[in-house]
Amino acid sequence: MFKWLTNLVDDARIAVAYLGYEHECKKQWVADAERNFSTKHVEQDIKARMAEPLRHVASTFHAPISELEARRVNVRRVVSEAKEKLSILERDYKSELDAAYATLNETRAELDECRKNLSDAYDVLKEAKDNLDSWYSRAEGNWFGNGGKKLPKHAFFGQDLSDRDRYKDYRDSAASDVGRYKSERTRIERRMDEARAMVKQIKDARQVMFDLKKEGFDKRIVASAINTGNNDLRTIGEEIAQIEKSRDQFIHQSKLSLGVYDLEKEVERLRREKDARIKAFDSEPVILERKAKHRAEWLAAHGR
């Protein structure tokens, strides 16, 4: 009567158990594919056949290529140094210094003006503070002040609060100007440092130019060295390319005569078949077969 319920429970338990079963099956499936389509022995055969040719390649081709590469590195360094010398010798230091000094003088004039404005702002601030202090002093006095009475907002004669507020505005405005000019001074001083550094940098480069000329270098000599170096680099590159071509031809003939190409094709075939076999694990027919086998084994194990 409750056969349908038993079947339903069994189906659920089988589905849960299948997850672990499938994981183990996948591990075994991949291991079998790796073993049945292994390229190990073929690759070992290739290595053994090519051992002697590769030793010949190392001694006959790789050694001279390494020597040429070392020469190329050295020539590139020489060319790079020559290019640096040429860039120093070709510069117009008078024009550069004229422009750098003009910038320095303009910046110095800006700094002088800013310092003057800052000094004026400090004077205004001091005057505003003095006026405000004087107002408070009079307000608290008994002779010219209000004698402790409350001051009016506006008055035609005597003190009033509008004078105090005006002095406060003057003070605050002057303080704001002081802060603004101080910030501007800092920015201009930073530009002054940069302008001085630029002048020094140009002078240092000019001194290097003087030293190079004392050593006998000029634009013509250095440019000639660069051209010679570039020609050497082209020659070295052509020599390396020729040796590499001969090397590749030797390797090709060795593989051809030793049957290595056929072995390499066999390696590729085994890899393709291995990949296809592993991929087949997730094909629908194999999945259905695996699930059916697992279900039968589970039912048999549980006396169904």
JSON list of C-alpha atoms in Angstrom, two decimals, residues 34-268:
[
{"chain": "A", "resi": 34, "resn": "GLU", "atom": "CA", "xyz": [45.76, 9.53, -18.09]},
{"chain": "A", "resi": 35, "resn": "ARG", "atom": "CA", "xyz": [47.05, 5.96, -17.97]},
{"chain": "A", "resi": 36, "resn": "ASN", "atom": "CA", "xyz": [45.53, 4.67, -21.24]},
{"chain": "A", "resi": 37, "resn": "PHE", "atom": "CA", "xyz": [46.60, 7.72, -23.27]},
{"chain": "A", "resi": 38, "resn": "SER", "atom": "CA", "xyz": [49.88, 8.53, -21.51]},
{"chain": "A", "resi": 39, "resn": "THR", "atom": "CA", "xyz": [52.52, 10.32, -23.59]},
{"chain": "A", "resi": 40, "resn": "LYS", "atom": "CA", "xyz": [55.31, 9.58, -21.12]},
{"chain": "A", "resi": 41, "resn": "HIS", "atom": "CA", "xyz": [57.06, 6.81, -23.07]},
{"chain": "A", "resi": 42, "resn": "VAL", "atom": "CA", "xyz": [56.78, 8.60, -26.41]},
{"chain": "A", "resi": 43, "resn": "GLU", "atom": "CA", "xyz": [58.19, 11.81, -24.93]},
{"chain": "A", "resi": 44, "resn": "GLN", "atom": "CA", "xyz": [61.05, 9.85, -23.36]},
{"chain": "A", "resi": 45, "resn": "ASP", "atom": "CA", "xyz": [61.78, 8.34, -26.77]},
{"chain": "A", "resi": 46, "resn": "ILE", "atom": "CA", "xyz": [61.84, 11.83, -28.33]},
{"chain": "A", "resi": 47, "resn": "LYS", "atom": "CA", "xyz": [64.21, 13.06, -25.63]},
{"chain": "A", "resi": 48, "resn": "ALA", "atom": "CA", "xyz": [66.57, 10.11, -26.14]},
{"chain": "A", "resi": 49, "resn": "ARG", "atom": "CA", "xyz": [66.63, 10.53, -29.93]},
{"chain": "A", "resi": 50, "resn": "MET", "atom": "CA", "xyz": [67.26, 14.28, -29.72]},
{"chain": "A", "resi": 51, "resn": "ALA", "atom": "CA", "xyz": [69.90, 14.16, -26.96]},
{"chain": "A", "resi": 52, "resn": "GLU", "atom": "CA", "xyz": [72.92, 14.14, -29.28]},
{"chain": "A", "resi": 53, "resn": "PRO", "atom": "CA", "xyz": [71.53, 16.70, -31.77]},
{"chain": "A", "resi": 54, "resn": "LEU", "atom": "CA", "xyz": [70.71, 19.09, -28.91]},
{"chain": "A", "resi": 55, "resn": "ARG", "atom": "CA", "xyz": [74.23, 18.74, -27.50]},
{"chain": "A", "resi": 56, "resn": "HIS", "atom": "CA", "xyz": [75.54, 19.70, -30.93]},
{"chain": "A", "resi": 57, "resn": "VAL", "atom": "CA", "xyz": [73.14, 22.67, -31.02]},
{"chain": "A", "resi": 58, "resn": "ALA", "atom": "CA", "xyz": [74.38, 23.90, -27.62]},
{"chain": "A", "resi": 59, "resn": "SER", "atom": "CA", "xyz": [78.06, 23.79, -28.61]},
{"chain": "A", "resi": 60, "resn": "THR", "atom": "CA", "xyz": [77.78, 24.82, -32.25]},
{"chain": "A", "resi": 61, "resn": "PHE", "atom": "CA", "xyz": [74.97, 27.39, -32.20]},
{"chain": "A", "resi": 62, "resn": "HIS", "atom": "CA", "xyz": [74.08, 28.55, -28.68]},
{"chain": "A", "resi": 63, "resn": "ALA", "atom": "CA", "xyz": [77.64, 29.43, -27.64]},
{"chain": "A", "resi": 64, "resn": "PRO", "atom": "CA", "xyz": [78.27, 31.90, -30.49]},
{"chain": "A", "resi": 65, "resn": "ILE", "atom": "CA", "xyz": [74.77, 33.33, -30.09]},
{"chain": "A", "resi": 66, "resn": "SER", "atom": "CA", "xyz": [75.48, 34.00, -26.40]},
{"chain": "A", "resi": 67, "resn": "GLU", "atom": "CA", "xyz": [78.75, 35.73, -27.30]},
{"chain": "A", "resi": 68, "resn": "LEU", "atom": "CA", "xyz": [76.99, 37.91, -29.88]},
{"chain": "A", "resi": 69, "resn": "GLU", "atom": "CA", "xyz": [74.23, 38.76, -27.38]},
{"chain": "A", "resi": 70, "resn": "ALA", "atom": "CA", "xyz": [76.86, 39.87, -24.86]},
{"chain": "A", "resi": 71, "resn": "ARG", "atom": "CA", "xyz": [78.48, 42.07, -27.53]},
{"chain": "A", "resi": 72, "resn": "ARG", "atom": "CA", "xyz": [75.09, 43.54, -28.41]},
{"chain": "A", "resi": 73, "resn": "VAL", "atom": "CA", "xyz": [74.44, 44.46, -24.78]},
{"chain": "A", "resi": 74, "resn": "ASN", "atom": "CA", "xyz": [77.80, 46.25, -24.59]},
{"chain": "A", "resi": 75, "resn": "VAL", "atom": "CA", "xyz": [77.30, 48.11, -27.89]},
{"chain": "A", "resi": 76, "resn": "ARG", "atom": "CA", "xyz": [73.80, 49.21, -26.80]},
{"chain": "A", "resi": 77, "resn": "ARG", "atom": "CA", "xyz": [75.29, 50.62, -23.61]},
{"chain": "A", "resi": 78, "resn": "VAL", "atom": "CA", "xyz": [77.94, 52.53, -25.57]},
{"chain": "A", "resi": 79, "resn": "VAL", "atom": "CA", "xyz": [75.33, 53.92, -27.97]},
{"chain": "A", "resi": 80, "resn": "SER", "atom": "CA", "xyz": [73.08, 54.96, -25.08]},
{"chain": "A", "resi": 81, "resn": "GLU", "atom": "CA", "xyz": [75.94, 56.80, -23.36]},
{"chain": "A", "resi": 82, "resn": "ALA", "atom": "CA", "xyz": [76.87, 58.48, -26.65]},
{"chain": "A", "resi": 83, "resn": "LYS", "atom": "CA", "xyz": [73.28, 59.65, -27.14]},
{"chain": "A", "resi": 84, "resn": "GLU", "atom": "CA", "xyz": [73.33, 61.20, -23.67]},
{"chain": "A", "resi": 85, "resn": "LYS", "atom": "CA", "xyz": [76.57, 63.02, -24.52]},
{"chain": "A", "resi": 86, "resn": "LEU", "atom": "CA", "xyz": [75.13, 64.25, -27.82]},
{"chain": "A", "resi": 87, "resn": "SER", "atom": "CA", "xyz": [72.00, 65.59, -26.11]},
{"chain": "A", "resi": 88, "resn": "ILE", "atom": "CA", "xyz": [74.24, 67.55, -23.72]},
{"chain": "A", "resi": 89, "resn": "LEU", "atom": "CA", "xyz": [76.43, 68.90, -26.51]},
{"chain": "A", "resi": 90, "resn": "GLU", "atom": "CA", "xyz": [73.47, 69.98, -28.67]},
{"chain": "A", "resi": 91, "resn": "ARG", "atom": "CA", "xyz": [71.71, 72.11, -26.06]},
{"chain": "A", "resi": 92, "resn": "ASP", "atom": "CA", "xyz": [71.58, 75.93, -26.33]},
{"chain": "A", "resi": 93, "resn": "TYR", "atom": "CA", "xyz": [72.58, 76.77, -22.78]},
{"chain": "A", "resi": 94, "resn": "LYS", "atom": "CA", "xyz": [72.55, 80.54, -23.28]},
{"chain": "A", "resi": 95, "resn": "SER", "atom": "CA", "xyz": [68.91, 80.53, -24.38]},
{"chain": "A", "resi": 96, "resn": "GLU", "atom": "CA", "xyz": [67.98, 78.12, -21.60]},
{"chain": "A", "resi": 97, "resn": "LEU", "atom": "CA", "xyz": [69.68, 80.23, -18.95]},
{"chain": "A", "resi": 98, "resn": "ASP", "atom": "CA", "xyz": [68.17, 83.46, -20.31]},
{"chain": "A", "resi": 99, "resn": "ALA", "atom": "CA", "xyz": [64.69, 81.92, -20.02]},
{"chain": "A", "resi": 100, "resn": "ALA", "atom": "CA", "xyz": [65.42, 80.43, -16.58]},
{"chain": "A", "resi": 101, "resn": "TYR", "atom": "CA", "xyz": [66.75, 83.74, -15.20]},
{"chain": "A", "resi": 102, "resn": "ALA", "atom": "CA", "xyz": [63.76, 85.59, -16.67]},
{"chain": "A", "resi": 103, "resn": "THR", "atom": "CA", "xyz": [61.45, 83.23, -14.83]},
{"chain": "A", "resi": 104, "resn": "LEU", "atom": "CA", "xyz": [63.50, 83.60, -11.65]},
{"chain": "A", "resi": 105, "resn": "ASN", "atom": "CA", "xyz": [63.42, 87.42, -11.83]},
{"chain": "A", "resi": 106, "resn": "GLU", "atom": "CA", "xyz": [59.68, 87.50, -12.55]},
{"chain": "A", "resi": 107, "resn": "THR", "atom": "CA", "xyz": [59.04, 85.20, -9.61]},
{"chain": "A", "resi": 108, "resn": "ARG", "atom": "CA", "xyz": [61.30, 87.29, -7.36]},
{"chain": "A", "resi": 109, "resn": "ALA", "atom": "CA", "xyz": [59.35, 90.44, -8.34]},
{"chain": "A", "resi": 110, "resn": "GLU", "atom": "CA", "xyz": [56.09, 88.64, -7.50]},
{"chain": "A", "resi": 111, "resn": "LEU", "atom": "CA", "xyz": [57.54, 87.64, -4.14]},
{"chain": "A", "resi": 112, "resn": "ASP", "atom": "CA", "xyz": [58.65, 91.20, -3.37]},
{"chain": "A", "resi": 113, "resn": "GLU", "atom": "CA", "xyz": [55.19, 92.52, -4.17]},
{"chain": "A", "resi": 114, "resn": "CYS", "atom": "CA", "xyz": [53.55, 89.81, -2.09]},
{"chain": "A", "resi": 115, "resn": "ARG", "atom": "CA", "xyz": [55.80, 90.59, 0.88]},
{"chain": "A", "resi": 116, "resn": "LYS", "atom": "CA", "xyz": [54.95, 94.28, 0.58]},
{"chain": "A", "resi": 117, "resn": "ASN", "atom": "CA", "xyz": [51.23, 93.48, 0.47]},
{"chain": "A", "resi": 118, "resn": "LEU", "atom": "CA", "xyz": [51.64, 91.24, 3.50]},
{"chain": "A", "resi": 119, "resn": "SER", "atom": "CA", "xyz": [53.45, 94.01, 5.39]},
{"chain": "A", "resi": 120, "resn": "ASP", "atom": "CA", "xyz": [50.70, 96.47, 4.51]},
{"chain": "A", "resi": 121, "resn": "ALA", "atom": "CA", "xyz": [48.07, 93.96, 5.61]},
{"chain": "A", "resi": 122, "resn": "TYR", "atom": "CA", "xyz": [49.85, 93.57, 8.97]},
{"chain": "A", "resi": 123, "resn": "ASP", "atom": "CA", "xyz": [49.86, 97.39, 9.35]},
{"chain": "A", "resi": 124, "resn": "VAL", "atom": "CA", "xyz": [46.14, 97.56, 8.63]},
{"chain": "A", "resi": 125, "resn": "LEU", "atom": "CA", "xyz": [45.51, 94.71, 11.06]},
{"chain": "A", "resi": 126, "resn": "LYS", "atom": "CA", "xyz": [47.51, 96.46, 13.79]},
{"chain": "A", "resi": 127, "resn": "GLU", "atom": "CA", "xyz": [45.65, 99.72, 13.18]},
{"chain": "A", "resi": 128, "resn": "ALA", "atom": "CA", "xyz": [42.29, 97.93, 13.29]},
{"chain": "A", "resi": 129, "resn": "LYS", "atom": "CA", "xyz": [43.21, 96.19, 16.55]},
{"chain": "A", "resi": 130, "resn": "ASP", "atom": "CA", "xyz": [44.44, 99.46, 18.05]},
{"chain": "A", "resi": 131, "resn": "ASN", "atom": "CA", "xyz": [41.17, 101.20, 17.11]},
{"chain": "A", "resi": 132, "resn": "LEU", "atom": "CA", "xyz": [39.15, 98.38, 18.61]},
{"chain": "A", "resi": 133, "resn": "ASP", "atom": "CA", "xyz": [41.23, 98.37, 21.80]},
{"chain": "A", "resi": 134, "resn": "SER", "atom": "CA", "xyz": [40.81, 102.14, 22.04]},
{"chain": "A", "resi": 135, "resn": "TRP", "atom": "CA", "xyz": [37.05, 101.83, 21.62]},
{"chain": "A", "resi": 136, "resn": "TYR", "atom": "CA", "xyz": [36.83, 99.28, 24.46]},
{"chain": "A", "resi": 137, "resn": "SER", "atom": "CA", "xyz": [39.08, 101.41, 26.62]},
{"chain": "A", "resi": 138, "resn": "ARG", "atom": "CA", "xyz": [36.86, 104.45, 26.16]},
{"chain": "A", "resi": 139, "resn": "ALA", "atom": "CA", "xyz": [33.71, 102.40, 26.67]},
{"chain": "A", "resi": 140, "resn": "GLU", "atom": "CA", "xyz": [34.95, 101.21, 30.05]},
{"chain": "A", "resi": 141, "resn": "GLY", "atom": "CA", "xyz": [36.16, 104.67, 31.22]},
{"chain": "A", "resi": 142, "resn": "ASN", "atom": "CA", "xyz": [34.24, 107.11, 33.36]},
{"chain": "A", "resi": 143, "resn": "TRP", "atom": "CA", "xyz": [35.29, 110.41, 31.82]},
{"chain": "A", "resi": 144, "resn": "PHE", "atom": "CA", "xyz": [34.96, 110.10, 28.06]},
{"chain": "A", "resi": 145, "resn": "GLY", "atom": "CA", "xyz": [33.10, 106.77, 28.03]},
{"chain": "A", "resi": 146, "resn": "ASN", "atom": "CA", "xyz": [29.62, 105.82, 29.01]},
{"chain": "A", "resi": 147, "resn": "GLY", "atom": "CA", "xyz": [30.36, 105.36, 32.69]},
{"chain": "A", "resi": 148, "resn": "GLY", "atom": "CA", "xyz": [29.09, 101.76, 32.72]},
{"chain": "A", "resi": 149, "resn": "LYS", "atom": "CA", "xyz": [25.80, 102.56, 30.98]},
{"chain": "A", "resi": 150, "resn": "LYS", "atom": "CA", "xyz": [24.57, 100.54, 28.03]},
{"chain": "A", "resi": 151, "resn": "LEU", "atom": "CA", "xyz": [25.79, 102.00, 24.73]},
{"chain": "A", "resi": 152, "resn": "PRO", "atom": "CA", "xyz": [23.29, 102.83, 21.97]},
{"chain": "A", "resi": 153, "resn": "LYS", "atom": "CA", "xyz": [23.40, 101.18, 18.56]},
{"chain": "A", "resi": 154, "resn": "HIS", "atom": "CA", "xyz": [23.74, 104.58, 16.88]},
{"chain": "A", "resi": 155, "resn": "ALA", "atom": "CA", "xyz": [24.49, 108.00, 18.28]},
{"chain": "A", "resi": 156, "resn": "PHE", "atom": "CA", "xyz": [25.22, 111.44, 16.79]},
{"chain": "A", "resi": 157, "resn": "PHE", "atom": "CA", "xyz": [27.52, 112.28, 19.68]},
{"chain": "A", "resi": 158, "resn": "GLY", "atom": "CA", "xyz": [29.72, 110.00, 21.79]},
{"chain": "A", "resi": 159, "resn": "GLN", "atom": "CA", "xyz": [30.28, 106.28, 21.46]},
{"chain": "A", "resi": 160, "resn": "ASP", "atom": "CA", "xyz": [27.94, 103.78, 19.91]},
{"chain": "A", "resi": 161, "resn": "LEU", "atom": "CA", "xyz": [28.05, 100.07, 18.97]},
{"chain": "A", "resi": 162, "resn": "SER", "atom": "CA", "xyz": [28.27, 100.75, 15.24]},
{"chain": "A", "resi": 163, "resn": "ASP", "atom": "CA", "xyz": [31.83, 102.06, 15.72]},
{"chain": "A", "resi": 164, "resn": "ARG", "atom": "CA", "xyz": [32.81, 98.86, 17.48]},
{"chain": "A", "resi": 165, "resn": "ASP", "atom": "CA", "xyz": [31.25, 96.68, 14.76]},
{"chain": "A", "resi": 166, "resn": "ARG", "atom": "CA", "xyz": [33.03, 98.67, 12.06]},
{"chain": "A", "resi": 167, "resn": "TYR", "atom": "CA", "xyz": [36.40, 98.21, 13.80]},
{"chain": "A", "resi": 168, "resn": "LYS", "atom": "CA", "xyz": [35.71, 94.49, 14.11]},
{"chain": "A", "resi": 169, "resn": "ASP", "atom": "CA", "xyz": [34.98, 94.26, 10.39]},
{"chain": "A", "resi": 170, "resn": "TYR", "atom": "CA", "xyz": [38.23, 96.10, 9.63]},
{"chain": "A", "resi": 171, "resn": "ARG", "atom": "CA", "xyz": [40.14, 93.72, 11.90]},
{"chain": "A", "resi": 172, "resn": "ASP", "atom": "CA", "xyz": [38.57, 90.58, 10.40]},
{"chain": "A", "resi": 173, "resn": "SER", "atom": "CA", "xyz": [39.13, 91.81, 6.84]},
{"chain": "A", "resi": 174, "resn": "ALA", "atom": "CA", "xyz": [42.76, 92.63, 7.59]},
{"chain": "A", "resi": 175, "resn": "ALA", "atom": "CA", "xyz": [43.29, 89.24, 9.26]},
{"chain": "A", "resi": 176, "resn": "SER", "atom": "CA", "xyz": [41.84, 87.55, 6.17]},
{"chain": "A", "resi": 177, "resn": "ASP", "atom": "CA", "xyz": [44.22, 89.54, 3.95]},
{"chain": "A", "resi": 178, "resn": "VAL", "atom": "CA", "xyz": [47.16, 88.51, 6.13]},
{"chain": "A", "resi": 179, "resn": "GLY", "atom": "CA", "xyz": [46.23, 84.84, 5.80]},
{"chain": "A", "resi": 180, "resn": "ARG", "atom": "CA", "xyz": [45.74, 85.14, 2.04]},
{"chain": "A", "resi": 181, "resn": "TYR", "atom": "CA", "xyz": [49.07, 86.89, 1.47]},
{"chain": "A", "resi": 182, "resn": "LYS", "atom": "CA", "xyz": [50.90, 84.38, 3.69]},
{"chain": "A", "resi": 183, "resn": "SER", "atom": "CA", "xyz": [49.51, 81.50, 1.62]},
{"chain": "A", "resi": 184, "resn": "GLU", "atom": "CA", "xyz": [50.45, 83.32, -1.59]},
{"chain": "A", "resi": 185, "resn": "ARG", "atom": "CA", "xyz": [53.94, 83.94, -0.23]},
{"chain": "A", "resi": 186, "resn": "THR", "atom": "CA", "xyz": [54.39, 80.22, 0.44]},
{"chain": "A", "resi": 187, "resn": "ARG", "atom": "CA", "xyz": [53.33, 79.33, -3.11]},
{"chain": "A", "resi": 188, "resn": "ILE", "atom": "CA", "xyz": [55.64, 81.93, -4.66]},
{"chain": "A", "resi": 189, "resn": "GLU", "atom": "CA", "xyz": [58.57, 80.83, -2.46]},
{"chain": "A", "resi": 190, "resn": "ARG", "atom": "CA", "xyz": [58.01, 77.29, -3.68]},
{"chain": "A", "resi": 191, "resn": "ARG", "atom": "CA", "xyz": [58.15, 78.55, -7.27]},
{"chain": "A", "resi": 192, "resn": "MET", "atom": "CA", "xyz": [61.30, 80.48, -6.42]},
{"chain": "A", "resi": 193, "resn": "ASP", "atom": "CA", "xyz": [62.93, 77.26, -5.22]},
{"chain": "A", "resi": 194, "resn": "GLU", "atom": "CA", "xyz": [61.92, 75.55, -8.46]},
{"chain": "A", "resi": 195, "resn": "ALA", "atom": "CA", "xyz": [63.29, 78.45, -10.54]},
{"chain": "A", "resi": 196, "resn": "ARG", "atom": "CA", "xyz": [66.61, 78.41, -8.66]},
{"chain": "A", "resi": 197, "resn": "ALA", "atom": "CA", "xyz": [66.81, 74.62, -9.08]},
{"chain": "A", "resi": 198, "resn": "MET", "atom": "CA", "xyz": [66.23, 74.99, -12.82]},
{"chain": "A", "resi": 199, "resn": "VAL", "atom": "CA", "xyz": [69.07, 77.52, -13.12]},
{"chain": "A", "resi": 200, "resn": "LYS", "atom": "CA", "xyz": [71.38, 75.20, -11.19]},
{"chain": "A", "resi": 201, "resn": "GLN", "atom": "CA", "xyz": [70.34, 72.22, -13.31]},
{"chain": "A", "resi": 202, "resn": "ILE", "atom": "CA", "xyz": [71.15, 74.07, -16.53]},
{"chain": "A", "resi": 203, "resn": "LYS", "atom": "CA", "xyz": [74.50, 75.29, -15.17]},
{"chain": "A", "resi": 204, "resn": "ASP", "atom": "CA", "xyz": [75.40, 71.75, -14.06]},
{"chain": "A", "resi": 205, "resn": "ALA", "atom": "CA", "xyz": [74.58, 70.40, -17.53]},
{"chain": "A", "resi": 206, "resn": "ARG", "atom": "CA", "xyz": [76.59, 73.19, -19.12]},
{"chain": "A", "resi": 207, "resn": "GLN", "atom": "CA", "xyz": [79.57, 72.25, -16.93]},
{"chain": "A", "resi": 208, "resn": "VAL", "atom": "CA", "xyz": [79.26, 68.66, -18.13]},
{"chain": "A", "resi": 209, "resn": "MET", "atom": "CA", "xyz": [79.34, 70.00, -21.68]},
{"chain": "A", "resi": 210, "resn": "PHE", "atom": "CA", "xyz": [82.53, 71.96, -20.89]},
{"chain": "A", "resi": 211, "resn": "ASP", "atom": "CA", "xyz": [84.10, 68.82, -19.39]},
{"chain": "A", "resi": 212, "resn": "LEU", "atom": "CA", "xyz": [83.19, 66.75, -22.44]},
{"chain": "A", "resi": 213, "resn": "LYS", "atom": "CA", "xyz": [84.77, 69.27, -24.75]},
{"chain": "A", "resi": 214, "resn": "LYS", "atom": "CA", "xyz": [87.94, 69.27, -22.62]},
{"chain": "A", "resi": 215, "resn": "GLU", "atom": "CA", "xyz": [88.06, 65.51, -23.06]},
{"chain": "A", "resi": 216, "resn": "GLY", "atom": "CA", "xyz": [87.93, 65.94, -26.82]},
{"chain": "A", "resi": 217, "resn": "PHE", "atom": "CA", "xyz": [84.27, 65.24, -27.48]},
{"chain": "A", "resi": 218, "resn": "ASP", "atom": "CA", "xyz": [82.23, 67.30, -29.91]},
{"chain": "A", "resi": 219, "resn": "LYS", "atom": "CA", "xyz": [78.94, 66.79, -31.72]},
{"chain": "A", "resi": 220, "resn": "ARG", "atom": "CA", "xyz": [80.57, 65.39, -34.85]},
{"chain": "A", "resi": 221, "resn": "ILE", "atom": "CA", "xyz": [82.68, 62.81, -33.01]},
{"chain": "A", "resi": 222, "resn": "VAL", "atom": "CA", "xyz": [79.79, 61.64, -30.80]},
{"chain": "A", "resi": 223, "resn": "ALA", "atom": "CA", "xyz": [77.33, 61.45, -33.70]},
{"chain": "A", "resi": 224, "resn": "SER", "atom": "CA", "xyz": [79.85, 59.35, -35.61]},
{"chain": "A", "resi": 225, "resn": "ALA", "atom": "CA", "xyz": [80.18, 57.01, -32.62]},
{"chain": "A", "resi": 226, "resn": "ILE", "atom": "CA", "xyz": [76.42, 56.61, -32.52]},
{"chain": "A", "resi": 227, "resn": "ASN", "atom": "CA", "xyz": [76.27, 55.76, -36.23]},
{"chain": "A", "resi": 228, "resn": "THR", "atom": "CA", "xyz": [79.09, 53.24, -35.84]},
{"chain": "A", "resi": 229, "resn": "GLY", "atom": "CA", "xyz": [77.33, 51.64, -32.88]},
{"chain": "A", "resi": 230, "resn": "ASN", "atom": "CA", "xyz": [74.03, 51.39, -34.75]},
{"chain": "A", "resi": 231, "resn": "ASN", "atom": "CA", "xyz": [75.82, 49.75, -37.71]},
{"chain": "A", "resi": 232, "resn": "ASP", "atom": "CA", "xyz": [77.45, 47.28, -35.32]},
{"chain": "A", "resi": 233, "resn": "LEU", "atom": "CA", "xyz": [74.05, 46.48, -33.81]},
{"chain": "A", "resi": 234, "resn": "ARG", "atom": "CA", "xyz": [72.58, 45.77, -37.26]},
{"chain": "A", "resi": 235, "resn": "THR", "atom": "CA", "xyz": [75.53, 43.52, -38.12]},
{"chain": "A", "resi": 236, "resn": "ILE", "atom": "CA", "xyz": [75.26, 41.62, -34.84]},
{"chain": "A", "resi": 237, "resn": "GLY", "atom": "CA", "xyz": [71.52, 41.17, -35.36]},
{"chain": "A", "resi": 238, "resn": "GLU", "atom": "CA", "xyz": [72.09, 39.78, -38.85]},
{"chain": "A", "resi": 239, "resn": "GLU", "atom": "CA", "xyz": [74.75, 37.38, -37.57]},
{"chain": "A", "resi": 240, "resn": "ILE", "atom": "CA", "xyz": [72.48, 36.12, -34.81]},
{"chain": "A", "resi": 241, "resn": "ALA", "atom": "CA", "xyz": [69.60, 35.68, -37.26]},
{"chain": "A", "resi": 242, "resn": "GLN", "atom": "CA", "xyz": [71.85, 33.66, -39.62]},
{"chain": "A", "resi": 243, "resn": "ILE", "atom": "CA", "xyz": [73.08, 31.38, -36.83]},
{"chain": "A", "resi": 244, "resn": "GLU", "atom": "CA", "xyz": [69.50, 30.87, -35.58]},
{"chain": "A", "resi": 245, "resn": "LYS", "atom": "CA", "xyz": [68.41, 29.99, -39.12]},
{"chain": "A", "resi": 246, "resn": "SER", "atom": "CA", "xyz": [71.21, 27.40, -39.42]},
{"chain": "A", "resi": 247, "resn": "ARG", "atom": "CA", "xyz": [70.30, 26.04, -35.98]},
{"chain": "A", "resi": 248, "resn": "ASP", "atom": "CA", "xyz": [66.62, 25.68, -36.89]},
{"chain": "A", "resi": 249, "resn": "GLN", "atom": "CA", "xyz": [67.54, 23.92, -40.17]},
{"chain": "A", "resi": 250, "resn": "PHE", "atom": "CA", "xyz": [69.82, 21.50, -38.29]},
{"chain": "A", "resi": 251, "resn": "ILE", "atom": "CA", "xyz": [67.08, 20.70, -35.75]},
{"chain": "A", "resi": 252, "resn": "HIS", "atom": "CA", "xyz": [64.57, 20.19, -38.58]},
{"chain": "A", "resi": 253, "resn": "GLN", "atom": "CA", "xyz": [66.85, 17.76, -40.43]},
{"chain": "A", "resi": 254, "resn": "SER", "atom": "CA", "xyz": [67.64, 15.90, -37.21]},
{"chain": "A", "resi": 255, "resn": "LYS", "atom": "CA", "xyz": [63.95, 15.46, -36.37]},
{"chain": "A", "resi": 256, "resn": "LEU", "atom": "CA", "xyz": [63.24, 14.36, -39.93]},
{"chain": "A", "resi": 257, "resn": "SER", "atom": "CA", "xyz": [66.00, 11.74, -40.06]},
{"chain": "A", "resi": 258, "resn": "LEU", "atom": "CA", "xyz": [65.31, 10.41, -36.56]},
{"chain": "A", "resi": 259, "resn": "GLY", "atom": "CA", "xyz": [61.53, 10.10, -36.99]},
{"chain": "A", "resi": 260, "resn": "VAL", "atom": "CA", "xyz": [60.85, 12.65, -34.25]},
{"chain": "A", "resi": 261, "resn": "TYR", "atom": "CA", "xyz": [58.09, 14.40, -36.21]},
{"chain": "A", "resi": 262, "resn": "ASP", "atom": "CA", "xyz": [56.10, 11.14, -36.30]},
{"chain": "A", "resi": 263, "resn": "LEU", "atom": "CA", "xyz": [56.57, 10.74, -32.56]},
{"chain": "A", "resi": 264, "resn": "GLU", "atom": "CA", "xyz": [55.43, 14.34, -31.96]},
{"chain": "A", "resi": 265, "resn": "LYS", "atom": "CA", "xyz": [52.30, 13.61, -34.00]},
{"chain": "A", "resi": 266, "resn": "GLU", "atom": "CA", "xyz": [51.71, 10.55, -31.82]},
{"chain": "A", "resi": 267, "resn": "VAL", "atom": "CA", "xyz": [51.98, 12.72, -28.70]},
{"chain": "A", "resi": 268, "resn": "GLU", "atom": "CA", "xyz": [49.38, 15.11, -30.10]}
]
